[in-house]
Coordinates of C-alpha atoms in Angstrom, one line a residue:
M1 CA 0.3 -0.1 0.0
T2 CA 1.4 3.2 -0.9
E3 CA 0.3 6.6 0.4
S4 CA 0.1 9.9 -1.4
H5 CA 0.8 12.6 0.8
A6 CA -0.8 15.8 -0.3
Q7 CA 1.1 18.6 -0.2
P8 CA 0.7 21.6 1.3
T9 CA -0.5 24.5 -0.9
I10 CA 0.2 28.0 -0.3
E11 CA -1.8 30.6 -2.0
L12 CA -1.0 34.3 -2.5
I13 CA -4.6 36.2 -1.2
G14 CA -3.1 39.8 -1.1
F15 CA -1.0 42.2 0.4
A16 CA 0.2 45.7 1.3
L17 CA 1.5 48.3 -1.2
S18 CA 4.5 49.5 0.6
D19 CA 7.5 51.3 -0.3
C20 CA 10.0 49.6 -2.6
I21 CA 13.1 49.8 -5.0
V22 CA 12.6 49.0 -8.1
D23 CA 15.0 48.3 -10.7
V24 CA 14.0 48.6 -14.2
A25 CA 15.6 49.8 -17.1
P26 CA 15.7 53.8 -17.6
Q27 CA 13.8 54.1 -20.7
H28 CA 10.7 51.2 -19.1
T29 CA 10.6 54.3 -16.0
K30 CA 7.2 55.8 -18.3
Y31 CA 5.7 52.5 -17.8
L32 CA 6.8 52.2 -14.5
R33 CA 4.7 55.5 -13.0
A34 CA 1.4 53.6 -14.7
V35 CA 2.0 50.7 -13.2
H36 CA 2.0 52.2 -10.0
R37 CA -0.3 54.7 -10.4
T38 CA -3.1 51.8 -12.0
A39 CA -1.8 49.9 -8.5
L40 CA -2.9 52.1 -6.1
E41 CA -6.0 52.7 -8.0
L42 CA -7.1 49.3 -8.2
A43 CA -5.6 48.5 -4.3
V44 CA -8.4 48.6 -1.9
P45 CA -7.6 51.1 1.0
N46 CA -8.3 49.3 4.6
Q47 CA -9.0 45.8 2.9
F48 CA -8.3 44.0 6.7
G49 CA -9.7 47.0 8.9
A50 CA -8.4 50.6 10.0
E51 CA -6.3 49.0 12.8
I52 CA -4.4 47.4 10.0
G53 CA -4.1 49.6 7.5
G54 CA -2.5 49.8 4.2
F55 CA -3.4 49.2 0.0
W56 CA -3.9 45.7 -0.3
L57 CA -4.1 44.2 -3.6
M58 CA -5.5 41.4 -3.7
A59 CA -5.4 38.3 -6.3
D60 CA -8.6 39.9 -8.1
Q61 CA -6.6 43.3 -8.8
I62 CA -3.2 41.7 -9.2
D63 CA -5.3 40.4 -12.6
Q64 CA -6.4 43.4 -12.9
L65 CA -3.0 45.3 -12.8
R66 CA -1.0 42.6 -14.9
R67 CA -3.9 43.2 -18.2
L68 CA -2.3 46.7 -18.1
S69 CA -0.2 46.0 -20.8
E70 CA -3.7 45.2 -22.6
F71 CA -4.1 48.8 -23.1
Y72 CA -1.1 49.8 -24.9
P73 CA 0.6 49.3 -28.2
A74 CA 1.7 46.0 -29.3
T75 CA 5.1 47.4 -29.4
E76 CA 5.2 48.2 -26.1
A77 CA 3.1 45.8 -24.3
E78 CA 6.5 43.2 -23.7
S79 CA 7.9 46.2 -21.8
V80 CA 4.9 47.0 -19.8
R81 CA 4.5 43.2 -18.5
A82 CA 8.1 43.4 -17.7
V83 CA 7.7 46.3 -16.0
I84 CA 4.5 44.7 -13.9
E85 CA 5.9 41.9 -13.1
T86 CA 9.1 43.7 -12.0
Y87 CA 6.9 45.9 -9.9
L88 CA 5.1 42.5 -8.2
N89 CA 7.9 41.3 -7.4
A90 CA 9.7 44.4 -5.9
Q91 CA 6.7 44.7 -3.3
L92 CA 5.9 40.9 -2.7
R93 CA 9.9 41.2 -2.0
E94 CA 9.7 44.0 0.6
T95 CA 6.5 42.5 1.9
C96 CA 8.1 39.2 2.4
V97 CA 12.3 40.4 3.3
P98 CA 12.8 43.2 5.3
E99 CA 15.1 46.2 3.5
H100 CA 18.9 45.7 4.7
G101 CA 19.9 49.0 2.6
S102 CA 19.7 49.6 -1.3
G103 CA 21.2 47.1 -3.1
A104 CA 20.0 48.6 -6.3
S105 CA 21.4 50.4 -8.6
Q106 CA 21.1 54.1 -8.9
S107 CA 20.8 54.0 -12.5
G108 CA 17.3 52.2 -13.4
S109 CA 16.0 52.7 -9.6
C110 CA 12.8 54.0 -8.3
R111 CA 11.7 54.5 -5.1
F112 CA 7.5 54.0 -4.2

């Protein structure tokens, strides 16, 4: 008899937007500003009450943010998609690992 062991499933349901450093190529800075503004517009304020506070991006809002590139010309859409993923990774990195100094290079880095 073999026993099947169910692997625990971890699913990201959301995170609070925080100050973070996002490293992008200088030519992508214009997209980063649009991605950040859109994230703030989509975020739910005080999702878990005023005591916790913050602007929260939940899974649905993250999916909406990822669709932002559909509103750009085909020549720019791939750059926008890359910036969105870089932005989300930076947000998650800040949420999961406290920043210990800035390891980001000054060229192409933006703090939000």
